[in-house]
Amino acid sequence: MAVTQDQVEPLDDDEELDSPQADERSKDISKRAGVRKQLVDLFKEVTQGFSDQAERSDDIQNYWDCYNTKLNGNQFYNGNSQIYVPIIHNAVNARKTRFVNQMFPTNGRNVEVISPDGQLPYAEMSLVEYYIRKAKLRTKVMPALMRNGDVEGQYNIYVSWEKRSRSVTWRTTEVPELDEGVANPAAEPIETIKHETIVEQFPQVEVIADTDVLVLPTTADSIGEAVEGGGSVTIIRRWGKAKIRQMIREGVIREDVGEALIGQMSEERPAGTRNNVHLEAAGIKRDGSMPFALVYQTWSLIKVKGERVICEAYYGGEEQYLGCRRNPLWSDLIPVLSVPVEKVAGAFKGVSKIKPVADVQYFANDAINEAADSAAYSLLPITMTDPAKNPRVGSMVLSLGAVWETSPQDTQFAQFPALWEHGFQMVAAAKAEIAQTLSVSPAAITSGGGKGSKSSQAEVAQEQQVDILTTADAVTTVEEGILTPMLELFVAMDHQYRDEDLLVPQFGQMGVEAKMEEIPPIQFDKRYQYRWFGVEQARSAQQVQQQIAGMNVLRGIPPQQLDGYKINLVPIITQLVENTFGPRLAPLIFESPAQQMPVPAEQENALLLSGFEVPTHMLDDDQAHIQAHARILQTPEGKSMPNAKKAQAHIWAHMQQMQQKQQAAMASQQGEPGIPGGAVAGQAQPGVAGTPRIGAQPAQATGGQGPPGMIHHDQLKDPSVMPRL
């Protein structure tokens, strides 16, 4: 039953929100007379807006048919064959693969954090990287987003906060206690069963279909501009009964209207008929036997207590105002991100990339079906005979060893023209046209581009150069319009919803071992600025050789030409090592002076008891470390099997290191020679292999022979590497 205007309660603003216990952002304000009047006008505009973009929605459905290889009424030829040539399907998938790989570099570092003091907050960076993995951006979100962008012409995502709880059970070994908190050292450890509820919290990213997104006015350049100018942002949600009850429990929608909506979903549909008019008007649809409600979720400026604030409202059709509250995000950001694939002046939404080539795809489908029918006819011979001279036509059945009682001059055989060859040529021409329009090179598709001859080296180089430029232009739009604002939403939601420390794996300048670090809830817009750095990282990866050459040039500049400046190559080396080997191996390869300091024995004991593999250090006092590590084997915690093995292995490593130090000392006393030539790693010494000349770029010498199994430079499959001339 719909809630009518007569049921509105004209509550007093001061009476409702003056209570100190009331949460201003979670309080429902949809019953207020002033707010309800604004909601009536707002949802009239929203309903009209979705009606106005119905033609665009129909076109998008046709474009999805092109991608999903589904024949529709746009085909002219109607024959026996029903074949669909997946030209657009392959091209869109090739673009999706290329763009996603460009945005997620192989080194695994996707986020850049800018701080006022210039120090990199590795803990905060690791937290955002952890959220990226939990949201499954690489495998679930970004491939679907790139595909939707090409088909619909618009990138749309919705960011929310997910909270899940699990009840876990595990075994542990504990020592009985004499008194409260005092362990009994004489007692043997016993195995106990423990239970705990684990709560997981992380951001959730959802790809929204463009037909379910409406931004008013349609001429706005951004969502922020639309809302600030008095417009609105609306997305369509499809909720079942369980989801509606969950939203009622969370206080998002009102209980009375929500239960009425569930009651409408439970109404029986007459047998043999479609949904009745009442349910259609209320936004109740059925997917088979499962009903769901179409709910409009809208953000707009609403005047509350004389102040215009961003509010979040829910509308269920037939004047069913499910609820309205202030924007629940403390940052007051709208969790909907939407940008066009290619900006069109004077319009918010872009044009589908399939629109210019849809007719070419239909033409290719008609050509391939005509060719298939022609091929079927050409495989069957045509027998021409004169019935007057051949009265035994009925007995001339094609069979093995058949005997035809007729004169050979009276019966002739003909072949149907092989028109299918022309049809396949027409399909190849359509494929080349679509590939050119969608900026897909032949190398991007596994089977090639359908060219008759092999491309020359110059053509491949030119195609790769254009490929790099178009890819950089496309992914930059996604980075600035979707990924960077999404990181800001991640940080804002983390500050609002997470109130406990979180253990995440941290990588960076923290020594020779990756560790788990507790990160407190971080603040937003206060100290750090977050930016998606995956695109720049991928670009820099293809410039590693240029970086090496540039570093060699810097090393060769005489000091007198620097006019007092000093060259610091440490940032270049650290960035080069991280880009080449990734953030996991970089700390093991290039260590700062602070990381080269020995770790105290007590700190190593804490790491061993936490389950970490702790390496030894050449400057350690091995005898003192062995005694300190042996003490943890006497503790109840150190007696457990995993910790005891780790401690024993670490003690054995100290014993081996102590023996090596003794052997080295004896060798130095006997005067054994050291490293021949006295070459120092990292310095260009004469005759030292692997050290390029100053200013030179490392390359294989002419006529030189590489190591066994080395892939030739011209055979590399990396599209970012240009072939040599």
XYZ file of C-alpha atoms in Angstrom:
725
model
C 0.000 0.000 0.000
C 1.452 3.358 -0.999
C 1.958 6.127 1.529
C -0.118 9.134 0.504
C 0.431 12.785 1.172
C -2.222 12.716 3.939
C 0.031 10.518 6.074
C 2.836 13.096 6.202
C 3.617 14.233 9.720
C 4.538 17.952 9.796
C 7.161 17.550 12.513
C 9.024 20.457 13.972
C 12.661 20.570 12.947
C 13.973 21.699 16.303
C 11.918 19.121 18.169
C 13.312 16.266 16.097
C 17.030 17.029 15.997
C 17.710 18.862 19.252
C 18.125 15.586 21.164
C 21.811 15.025 21.953
C 21.394 11.305 21.244
C 20.184 11.886 17.694
C 22.653 11.223 14.917
C 22.167 13.999 12.405
C 23.319 11.977 9.405
C 21.349 8.802 10.151
C 18.050 10.461 11.167
C 15.210 9.938 8.699
C 13.741 13.269 7.611
C 11.351 12.068 4.896
C 8.265 12.716 7.079
C 8.888 16.429 7.346
C 6.403 18.488 5.389
C 9.072 20.746 3.894
C 11.351 17.868 2.941
C 8.467 15.799 1.530
C 7.458 18.639 -0.784
C 10.999 18.833 -2.130
C 11.090 15.046 -2.600
C 7.871 15.139 -4.641
C 9.378 17.658 -7.068
C 12.725 15.842 -7.096
C 11.376 12.429 -8.035
C 9.122 13.886 -10.724
C 12.274 15.202 -12.390
C 14.040 11.863 -11.882
C 11.174 9.888 -13.426
C 11.050 12.246 -16.397
C 14.824 12.052 -16.762
C 14.815 8.269 -17.089
C 12.018 8.557 -19.659
C 14.045 11.061 -21.675
C 17.041 8.724 -21.881
C 14.940 5.721 -22.931
C 16.150 6.026 -26.524
C 19.756 5.957 -25.352
C 18.972 2.866 -23.266
C 17.498 1.096 -26.323
C 20.617 1.889 -28.346
C 22.829 0.563 -25.564
C 20.844 -2.672 -25.573
C 21.583 -3.040 -29.300
C 25.268 -2.389 -28.620
C 25.265 -5.115 -25.976
C 23.742 -7.440 -28.568
C 26.726 -6.638 -30.786
C 29.144 -7.561 -28.003
C 27.194 -10.657 -26.908
C 26.966 -11.851 -30.563
C 23.174 -11.880 -30.567
C 21.292 -11.467 -33.838
C 18.481 -8.939 -33.690
C 16.132 -7.052 -35.988
C 18.943 -4.926 -37.444
C 19.936 -7.732 -39.848
C 18.687 -7.477 -43.463
C 19.418 -11.000 -44.668
C 17.136 -13.758 -43.416
C 18.352 -17.082 -44.739
C 19.092 -20.549 -43.436
C 22.358 -19.695 -41.660
C 22.318 -17.905 -38.296
C 25.990 -17.011 -37.779
C 27.341 -14.026 -35.871
C 30.886 -12.836 -36.579
C 32.379 -11.787 -33.183
C 34.344 -8.823 -34.573
C 33.176 -6.268 -31.994
C 33.365 -8.894 -29.257
C 37.046 -9.598 -30.007
C 37.922 -5.915 -30.410
C 36.315 -4.896 -27.106
C 38.021 -7.768 -25.276
C 41.368 -6.770 -26.784
C 40.897 -3.184 -25.602
C 39.838 -4.402 -22.159
C 42.937 -6.589 -21.787
C 45.262 -3.826 -22.970
C 43.784 -1.134 -20.712
C 43.590 -3.266 -17.568
C 47.189 -4.420 -17.916
C 48.277 -0.818 -18.386
C 46.523 0.309 -15.197
C 47.837 -2.567 -13.044
C 51.613 -2.860 -13.479
C 53.412 -6.097 -12.768
C 55.323 -4.666 -9.795
C 52.088 -4.517 -7.789
C 52.395 -0.873 -6.724
C 49.246 1.031 -7.686
C 49.034 3.900 -5.185
C 51.063 7.041 -4.704
C 50.739 8.991 -1.457
C 51.923 12.601 -1.213
C 52.815 13.892 2.256
C 53.847 17.415 3.307
C 57.158 16.258 4.815
C 58.149 14.266 1.744
C 58.319 10.975 3.664
C 56.458 8.063 2.125
C 53.868 6.620 4.558
C 54.388 2.976 3.677
C 51.827 1.803 6.233
C 49.031 3.900 4.711
C 50.084 2.911 1.189
C 49.975 -0.755 2.180
C 46.499 -0.280 3.662
C 45.107 1.160 0.438
C 46.831 -1.597 -1.555
C 45.186 -4.108 0.778
C 41.778 -2.568 0.101
C 42.447 -2.756 -3.645
C 43.063 -6.483 -3.355
C 40.037 -7.033 -1.088
C 37.780 -5.183 -3.537
C 39.167 -7.385 -6.351
C 39.707 -4.430 -8.644
C 42.132 -6.293 -10.878
C 40.038 -9.387 -11.523
C 36.407 -8.397 -10.991
C 35.851 -4.649 -11.222
C 38.176 -3.125 -13.819
C 37.640 -5.710 -16.615
C 33.874 -5.241 -16.322
C 34.262 -1.454 -16.124
C 36.416 -1.301 -19.277
C 33.936 -3.499 -21.127
C 30.958 -1.417 -20.020
C 32.757 1.770 -20.979
C 33.361 0.663 -24.553
C 29.836 -0.685 -25.013
C 27.931 2.083 -23.193
C 30.268 5.055 -23.610
C 30.354 5.773 -19.850
C 32.309 4.498 -16.841
C 30.074 4.154 -13.736
C 30.938 2.671 -10.329
C 29.367 2.749 -6.863
C 31.570 2.482 -3.761
C 30.187 1.177 -0.465
C 31.569 -0.239 2.776
C 31.256 -3.967 3.358
C 31.164 -5.468 6.848
C 31.150 -9.233 7.327
C 31.528 -11.380 10.438
C 32.673 -14.977 10.823
C 32.664 -17.240 13.885
C 35.956 -19.156 13.859
C 37.245 -21.986 16.059
C 40.852 -23.082 16.544
C 43.091 -25.205 18.747
C 45.738 -23.679 20.989
C 48.149 -24.868 23.668
C 48.068 -23.075 27.029
C 49.687 -23.529 30.425
C 47.245 -23.821 33.368
C 47.168 -20.849 35.721
C 47.685 -20.920 39.483
C 45.920 -17.638 40.094
C 44.282 -15.208 37.734
C 46.898 -14.156 35.184
C 49.722 -16.229 36.797
C 50.879 -19.304 34.885
C 51.924 -22.528 36.614
C 55.506 -23.221 35.461
C 55.391 -26.821 36.685
C 52.262 -27.771 34.772
C 52.311 -29.289 31.305
C 50.681 -27.325 28.443
C 47.209 -28.544 27.541
C 45.306 -28.225 24.277
C 42.171 -26.081 24.392
C 39.503 -25.036 21.908
C 38.788 -21.320 21.472
C 36.061 -19.417 19.670
C 36.107 -15.902 18.283
C 34.042 -13.698 15.999
C 36.141 -12.092 13.266
C 34.798 -8.955 11.610
C 36.050 -8.091 8.126
C 35.604 -4.552 6.844
C 36.646 -3.282 3.451
C 35.299 -1.122 0.617
C 33.150 -2.707 -2.055
C 33.175 -1.464 -5.654
C 30.213 -2.162 -7.940
C 30.046 -1.518 -11.676
C 26.749 0.195 -12.548
C 25.092 -0.093 -15.960
C 24.766 3.248 -17.705
C 21.036 2.709 -18.199
C 20.684 2.708 -14.394
C 22.482 6.047 -13.902
C 20.905 9.483 -14.312
C 22.649 12.815 -13.759
C 20.569 15.997 -13.903
C 21.037 18.361 -15.558
C 22.306 16.308 -18.478
C 24.562 19.180 -19.563
C 26.674 19.116 -16.378
C 30.390 18.400 -16.709
C 30.689 16.436 -13.473
C 28.630 14.981 -10.643
C 29.823 17.661 -8.250
C 28.768 20.411 -10.648
C 25.361 18.795 -11.168
C 24.564 18.541 -7.445
C 25.955 21.982 -6.618
C 23.810 23.504 -9.362
C 20.586 22.124 -7.911
C 20.546 18.869 -9.886
C 20.687 15.282 -8.721
C 22.446 11.950 -9.171
C 20.297 8.810 -9.265
C 21.031 5.111 -9.622
C 18.513 2.267 -9.879
C 18.804 -0.537 -7.332
C 17.142 -3.949 -7.662
C 16.287 -5.246 -4.203
C 14.686 -8.476 -3.130
C 12.760 -9.014 0.080
C 15.867 -9.920 2.093
C 17.710 -6.788 0.977
C 14.735 -4.564 1.843
C 14.547 -6.090 5.331
C 18.277 -5.519 5.775
C 17.894 -1.854 4.794
C 15.028 -1.549 7.305
C 17.221 -2.978 10.096
C 20.016 -0.569 9.228
C 17.602 2.360 9.337
C 18.155 3.326 5.715
C 14.489 3.087 4.732
C 11.388 3.498 6.871
C 9.821 0.373 8.318
C 6.206 1.184 7.411
C 6.870 1.914 3.742
C 9.395 -0.922 3.477
C 6.939 -3.496 4.805
C 4.294 -2.155 2.412
C 6.724 -2.630 -0.466
C 7.409 -6.222 0.629
C 3.665 -6.810 0.766
C 3.321 -5.641 -2.820
C 6.089 -8.012 -3.879
C 4.185 -10.905 -2.268
C 1.028 -10.322 -4.322
C 0.251 -13.272 -6.548
C 0.397 -12.803 -10.286
C -2.626 -14.115 -12.200
C -1.829 -17.301 -14.075
C -0.982 -16.791 -17.734
C -0.721 -12.973 -17.457
C 2.072 -10.489 -17.098
C 2.658 -8.302 -14.036
C -0.482 -6.344 -13.295
C -0.552 -2.583 -13.735
C -0.446 -1.882 -10.000
C 2.798 -3.786 -9.461
C 4.382 -2.255 -12.576
C 3.565 1.245 -11.344
C 5.011 0.450 -7.919
C 8.272 -0.687 -9.493
C 7.795 -4.393 -8.748
C 9.326 -6.641 -11.415
C 9.734 -10.382 -11.684
C 12.766 -12.311 -12.841
C 11.073 -15.638 -13.443
C 9.383 -16.438 -10.161
C 11.552 -14.140 -8.010
C 10.100 -10.640 -7.560
C 12.308 -7.615 -6.992
C 11.679 -3.928 -6.479
C 13.159 -1.109 -8.544
C 14.341 1.492 -6.040
C 15.702 4.900 -7.027
C 18.629 6.039 -4.867
C 19.155 9.783 -5.309
C 21.628 12.348 -4.012
C 20.719 16.026 -4.193
C 20.712 19.258 -2.211
C 17.711 19.409 0.163
C 16.854 22.385 2.341
C 16.843 21.199 5.963
C 16.394 23.669 8.826
C 17.142 26.541 6.485
C 20.401 24.993 5.243
C 20.923 23.247 1.910
C 22.751 19.963 2.519
C 23.426 16.875 0.395
C 20.818 14.231 1.200
C 20.348 10.617 0.171
C 16.745 9.676 -0.685
C 15.056 6.419 -1.737
C 11.985 6.225 -3.944
C 10.006 3.064 -4.721
C 7.437 4.300 -7.224
C 3.798 5.343 -6.781
C 4.827 8.118 -4.351
C 6.495 5.578 -2.072
C 9.189 7.664 -0.401
C 11.160 4.965 1.353
C 13.415 7.302 3.288
C 15.584 10.384 3.227
C 18.593 11.332 5.332
C 21.682 13.455 5.117
C 24.590 12.044 3.167
C 25.782 9.233 5.479
C 29.433 9.741 4.488
C 31.247 12.059 6.863
C 33.331 13.328 3.947
C 30.058 14.400 2.243
C 31.310 12.783 -0.961
C 28.861 11.101 -3.323
C 29.823 7.414 -3.684
C 28.886 7.367 -7.382
C 31.718 8.000 -9.855
C 30.872 8.517 -13.518
C 32.930 9.842 -16.436
C 32.481 9.483 -20.201
C 34.900 7.427 -22.257
C 35.275 10.431 -24.562
C 34.003 13.796 -23.427
C 31.281 15.380 -25.581
C 30.964 19.136 -25.211
C 27.696 20.170 -23.580
C 26.739 16.668 -22.367
C 27.498 14.659 -19.254
C 27.423 11.231 -20.870
C 29.595 10.047 -23.717
C 28.947 8.085 -26.886
C 29.439 4.345 -27.152
C 32.557 3.210 -28.984
C 30.376 0.661 -30.808
C 28.022 3.215 -32.323
C 30.252 4.052 -35.349
C 30.847 0.371 -36.174
C 27.485 -1.230 -35.349
C 26.251 -1.011 -38.945
C 29.524 -2.502 -40.176
C 29.000 -5.431 -37.787
C 25.485 -5.980 -39.151
C 26.883 -5.883 -42.690
C 29.509 -8.506 -41.770
C 26.819 -10.739 -40.262
C 24.724 -10.548 -43.444
C 27.788 -11.255 -45.599
C 28.890 -14.288 -43.559
C 25.374 -15.790 -43.549
C 25.017 -15.298 -47.298
C 28.454 -16.850 -47.756
C 27.513 -19.790 -45.522
C 24.359 -20.465 -47.519
C 26.343 -20.157 -50.759
C 28.942 -22.604 -49.432
C 26.216 -25.116 -48.591
C 24.787 -24.823 -52.106
C 28.204 -25.032 -53.784
C 28.936 -28.340 -52.058
C 25.902 -29.916 -53.742
C 26.185 -30.456 -57.546
C 23.366 -29.365 -59.857
C 22.109 -32.152 -62.182
C 20.503 -30.953 -65.415
C 18.565 -33.495 -67.463
C 15.866 -33.518 -70.118
C 12.723 -35.254 -68.750
C 11.564 -36.116 -72.269
C 14.780 -37.933 -73.090
C 15.275 -39.284 -69.594
C 12.019 -40.832 -68.363
C 13.770 -42.636 -65.479
C 14.553 -39.531 -63.416
C 12.903 -40.953 -60.295
C 15.263 -43.912 -60.238
C 18.415 -41.785 -60.515
C 19.171 -41.792 -56.778
C 22.689 -40.922 -55.617
C 24.094 -44.073 -54.078
C 27.253 -46.073 -54.063
C 27.574 -47.980 -57.297
C 24.402 -46.459 -58.769
C 23.659 -47.219 -62.465
C 21.830 -44.515 -64.393
C 20.083 -45.790 -67.487
C 20.377 -42.707 -69.648
C 22.580 -41.245 -72.302
C 25.524 -39.150 -70.999
C 24.624 -36.473 -73.561
C 21.164 -36.061 -72.032
C 22.409 -35.434 -68.441
C 24.961 -32.812 -67.406
C 26.371 -31.643 -64.083
C 26.907 -28.035 -63.045
C 28.512 -26.380 -60.005
C 26.929 -23.579 -57.955
C 29.151 -20.465 -58.036
C 31.545 -20.216 -55.039
C 30.119 -16.957 -53.808
C 31.271 -17.691 -50.274
C 34.789 -16.562 -51.157
C 33.527 -13.068 -51.885
C 31.556 -13.141 -48.645
C 34.657 -13.915 -46.595
C 36.528 -11.104 -48.322
C 33.723 -8.720 -47.352
C 33.943 -9.941 -43.740
C 37.722 -9.377 -43.720
C 37.207 -5.816 -44.974
C 34.596 -5.193 -42.262
C 36.964 -6.622 -39.639
C 39.772 -4.290 -40.706
C 37.438 -1.284 -40.614
C 36.179 -2.098 -37.115
C 39.720 -2.718 -35.841
C 40.863 0.623 -37.206
C 37.906 2.493 -35.710
C 38.350 0.906 -32.276
C 42.154 1.373 -32.374
C 42.848 -2.337 -32.147
C 46.080 -3.460 -33.756
C 46.272 -6.894 -35.430
C 48.758 -8.020 -32.784
C 46.151 -7.427 -30.046
C 43.949 -10.235 -31.396
C 45.350 -13.756 -31.228
C 44.438 -14.763 -34.780
C 45.818 -11.568 -36.327
C 43.990 -8.894 -38.215
C 43.084 -10.917 -41.269
C 45.716 -9.381 -43.538
C 46.858 -11.485 -46.407
C 50.547 -10.645 -46.047
C 52.763 -10.414 -43.016
C 53.343 -6.910 -41.672
C 56.796 -5.473 -42.082
C 58.929 -4.456 -39.133
C 58.286 -0.778 -39.796
C 54.524 -1.355 -39.863
C 54.643 -3.278 -36.588
C 56.688 -0.498 -34.984
C 54.236 2.136 -36.177
C 51.247 0.155 -34.909
C 52.872 -0.334 -31.515
C 53.640 3.356 -31.223
C 50.018 4.270 -31.998
C 48.884 1.544 -29.608
C 50.921 3.056 -26.772
C 49.567 6.543 -27.418
C 45.909 5.487 -27.598
C 46.240 3.290 -24.527
C 47.831 6.089 -22.491
C 45.053 8.475 -23.507
C 42.279 6.009 -22.588
C 43.630 4.894 -19.225
C 44.422 8.467 -18.153
C 40.697 9.237 -18.354
C 39.933 6.304 -16.065
C 42.736 7.249 -13.687
C 41.653 10.862 -13.213
C 37.885 10.309 -13.282
C 37.459 6.950 -11.533
C 40.529 5.479 -9.833
C 41.937 8.500 -7.991
C 38.507 9.631 -6.628
C 37.866 6.000 -5.686
C 41.012 5.962 -3.523
C 39.777 9.113 -1.784
C 36.506 7.312 -1.033
C 38.460 4.311 0.312
C 40.359 6.517 2.740
C 37.253 8.480 3.763
C 35.265 5.306 4.463
C 38.187 3.795 6.363
C 38.283 6.846 8.628
C 34.529 6.676 9.209
C 33.769 2.973 9.568
C 36.923 1.262 10.824
C 37.504 1.870 14.535
C 40.028 -0.896 15.224
C 43.623 -1.470 14.178
C 44.066 -3.630 11.102
C 46.890 -6.030 10.310
C 48.032 -5.714 6.706
C 51.248 -6.866 4.974
C 53.545 -3.878 4.551
C 56.227 -3.534 1.882
C 58.773 -0.772 1.528
C 61.769 0.475 3.475
C 61.350 -1.783 6.476
C 64.367 -4.079 6.224
C 64.944 -7.431 4.689
C 61.571 -8.927 5.621
C 57.970 -8.081 4.786
C 56.048 -7.713 8.022
C 52.508 -7.353 9.325
C 51.887 -3.875 10.729
C 48.976 -2.580 12.773
C 47.535 0.501 11.112
C 45.188 2.749 13.091
C 42.218 4.391 11.350
C 43.629 7.066 9.064
C 42.276 10.537 8.425
C 41.342 12.044 5.098
C 42.140 15.424 3.570
C 44.389 16.228 6.527
C 47.885 14.984 5.892
C 48.097 12.712 2.868
C 46.853 12.907 -0.698
C 46.232 9.658 -2.536
C 46.561 9.157 -6.270
C 46.342 6.119 -8.521
C 49.856 5.542 -9.756
C 49.456 2.330 -11.721
C 49.298 4.087 -15.089
C 52.507 6.034 -14.480
C 54.198 2.918 -13.152
C 53.381 1.006 -16.327
C 54.652 3.872 -18.447
C 57.883 4.039 -16.499
C 58.339 0.286 -16.824
C 58.769 0.629 -20.563
C 61.371 3.359 -19.981
C 63.747 1.342 -17.792
C 66.431 1.300 -20.471
C 66.120 5.055 -20.971
C 66.458 5.507 -17.212
C 69.630 3.433 -17.171
C 71.070 5.453 -20.051
C 70.144 8.728 -18.363
C 71.742 7.623 -15.096
C 74.958 6.768 -16.949
C 74.957 10.231 -18.485
C 74.557 11.837 -15.049
C 77.444 9.789 -13.697
C 79.668 11.112 -16.471
C 79.082 14.821 -15.843
C 82.239 16.383 -14.349
C 81.770 18.026 -10.919
C 83.040 21.384 -12.183
C 80.085 21.589 -14.577
C 77.499 21.183 -11.811
C 78.194 24.660 -10.366
C 78.002 23.512 -6.756
C 75.152 21.026 -7.204
C 75.528 17.438 -6.081
C 74.029 14.463 -7.884
C 72.126 12.028 -5.649
C 71.567 8.767 -7.528
C 69.836 6.997 -4.623
C 66.244 7.910 -5.700
C 67.007 6.794 -9.254
C 68.470 3.487 -8.095
C 65.656 2.712 -5.654
C 62.955 3.516 -8.232
C 64.783 1.535 -10.907
C 65.143 -1.521 -8.671
C 61.490 -1.381 -7.588
C 60.190 -0.959 -11.155
C 62.336 -3.822 -12.389
C 61.950 -6.381 -9.597
C 58.817 -5.264 -7.729
C 58.230 -4.143 -4.129
C 58.811 -7.608 -2.672
C 62.348 -8.092 -4.003
C 63.437 -4.443 -3.958
C 64.096 -4.311 -0.166
C 66.200 -7.457 -0.491
C 68.281 -6.020 -3.336
C 68.835 -2.410 -2.309
C 69.099 -1.683 1.402
C 69.369 1.668 3.122
C 72.011 2.256 5.826
C 69.332 1.999 8.507
C 68.364 -1.434 7.222
C 71.966 -2.625 7.432
C 72.120 -2.142 11.199
C 71.962 -5.320 13.270
C 68.741 -6.164 15.078
C 68.870 -6.632 18.889
C 68.476 -10.169 20.136
C 65.318 -9.302 22.097
C 63.653 -7.940 18.944
C 64.629 -11.093 17.049
C 63.046 -13.162 19.826
C 59.780 -11.240 19.436
C 59.810 -11.826 15.673
C 60.541 -15.537 16.120
C 57.658 -15.930 18.571
C 55.396 -14.132 16.051
C 56.203 -16.732 13.407
C 58.599 -14.745 11.192
C 61.730 -16.013 9.472
C 64.529 -13.871 10.911
C 67.883 -13.753 9.069
C 71.204 -13.291 10.796
C 73.464 -10.244 10.439
C 77.222 -10.204 9.893
C 77.672 -7.665 12.721
C 75.720 -9.745 15.242
C 77.451 -10.976 18.397
C 76.684 -14.582 17.558
C 77.569 -15.977 20.993
C 75.309 -13.491 22.794
C 72.500 -14.037 20.282
C 72.692 -17.815 20.700
C 72.337 -17.473 24.470
C 69.413 -15.035 24.119
C 67.593 -17.219 21.607
C 68.103 -20.327 23.735
C 66.179 -18.666 26.577
C 62.947 -18.467 24.547
C 63.018 -22.261 24.175
C 62.396 -22.464 27.922
C 59.193 -20.387 27.768
C 55.767 -22.024 27.235
C 55.223 -19.999 24.103
C 58.599 -21.002 22.710
C 57.995 -24.704 23.354
C 55.299 -24.899 20.706
C 56.401 -26.881 17.679
C 56.468 -24.091 15.011
C 58.195 -21.523 17.246
C 60.695 -24.055 18.551
C 61.707 -25.051 15.027
C 62.148 -21.440 13.956
C 64.258 -20.649 17.014
C 66.418 -23.745 16.546
C 66.932 -22.931 12.875
C 67.941 -19.358 13.753
C 70.404 -20.598 16.402
C 71.896 -23.005 13.856
C 72.292 -20.091 11.382
C 74.208 -18.123 14.074
C 76.476 -21.109 14.663
C 77.192 -21.413 10.939
C 77.869 -17.692 10.689
C 80.212 -17.811 13.688
C 82.151 -20.641 12.052
C 82.422 -18.702 8.785
C 83.754 -15.654 10.659
C 86.429 -17.809 12.291
C 87.466 -19.270 8.938
C 87.640 -15.802 7.379
C 89.789 -14.541 10.259
C 92.212 -17.437 9.890
C 92.418 -16.890 6.126
C 93.227 -13.195 6.571
C 96.016 -14.038 9.037
C 97.552 -16.457 6.519
C 97.606 -13.720 3.867
C 95.211 -15.311 1.361
C 94.391 -12.948 -1.506
C 91.005 -11.282 -1.592
C 88.878 -10.443 -4.576
C 91.030 -10.245 -7.697
C 91.260 -6.829 -9.190
C 89.619 -5.116 -6.245
C 86.498 -4.295 -8.267
C 83.717 -2.603 -6.365
C 80.121 -3.401 -7.256
C 78.361 -0.550 -8.976
C 81.569 1.138 -10.232
C 82.664 1.057 -13.839
C 86.030 -0.697 -13.624
C 88.142 -1.520 -16.693
C 87.643 -5.082 -17.756
C 84.750 -5.750 -15.382
C 81.871 -7.463 -17.175
C 78.399 -5.962 -16.972
C 79.491 -2.358 -16.381
C 78.523 -0.036 -19.286
C 80.609 2.889 -20.353
C 79.594 6.251 -18.982
C 76.816 7.632 -21.140
C 76.211 4.349 -22.972
C 73.038 2.302 -23.010
C 73.474 -1.399 -22.246
C 72.949 -3.591 -25.299
C 74.192 -6.841 -26.772
C 77.542 -6.411 -28.520
C 77.607 -6.884 -32.280
C 78.304 -10.504 -33.006
C 78.171 -11.374 -29.327
C 76.601 -14.539 -28.023
C 74.057 -14.392 -25.229
C 73.540 -16.964 -22.488
C 71.813 -20.266 -23.325
C 68.047 -19.947 -23.618
C 68.072 -16.152 -23.988
C 65.158 -14.763 -26.002
C 66.296 -12.586 -28.862
C 65.375 -8.899 -28.584
C 63.339 -9.003 -31.790
C 61.339 -11.979 -30.497
C 60.157 -10.306 -27.282
C 56.369 -10.239 -27.004
C 56.144 -7.211 -24.736
C 54.067 -4.658 -26.709
C 55.844 -1.818 -24.919
C 59.207 -2.804 -26.458
C 59.804 -1.357 -29.903
C 61.501 -3.655 -32.439
C 64.954 -2.639 -33.512
C 65.434 -1.377 -37.044
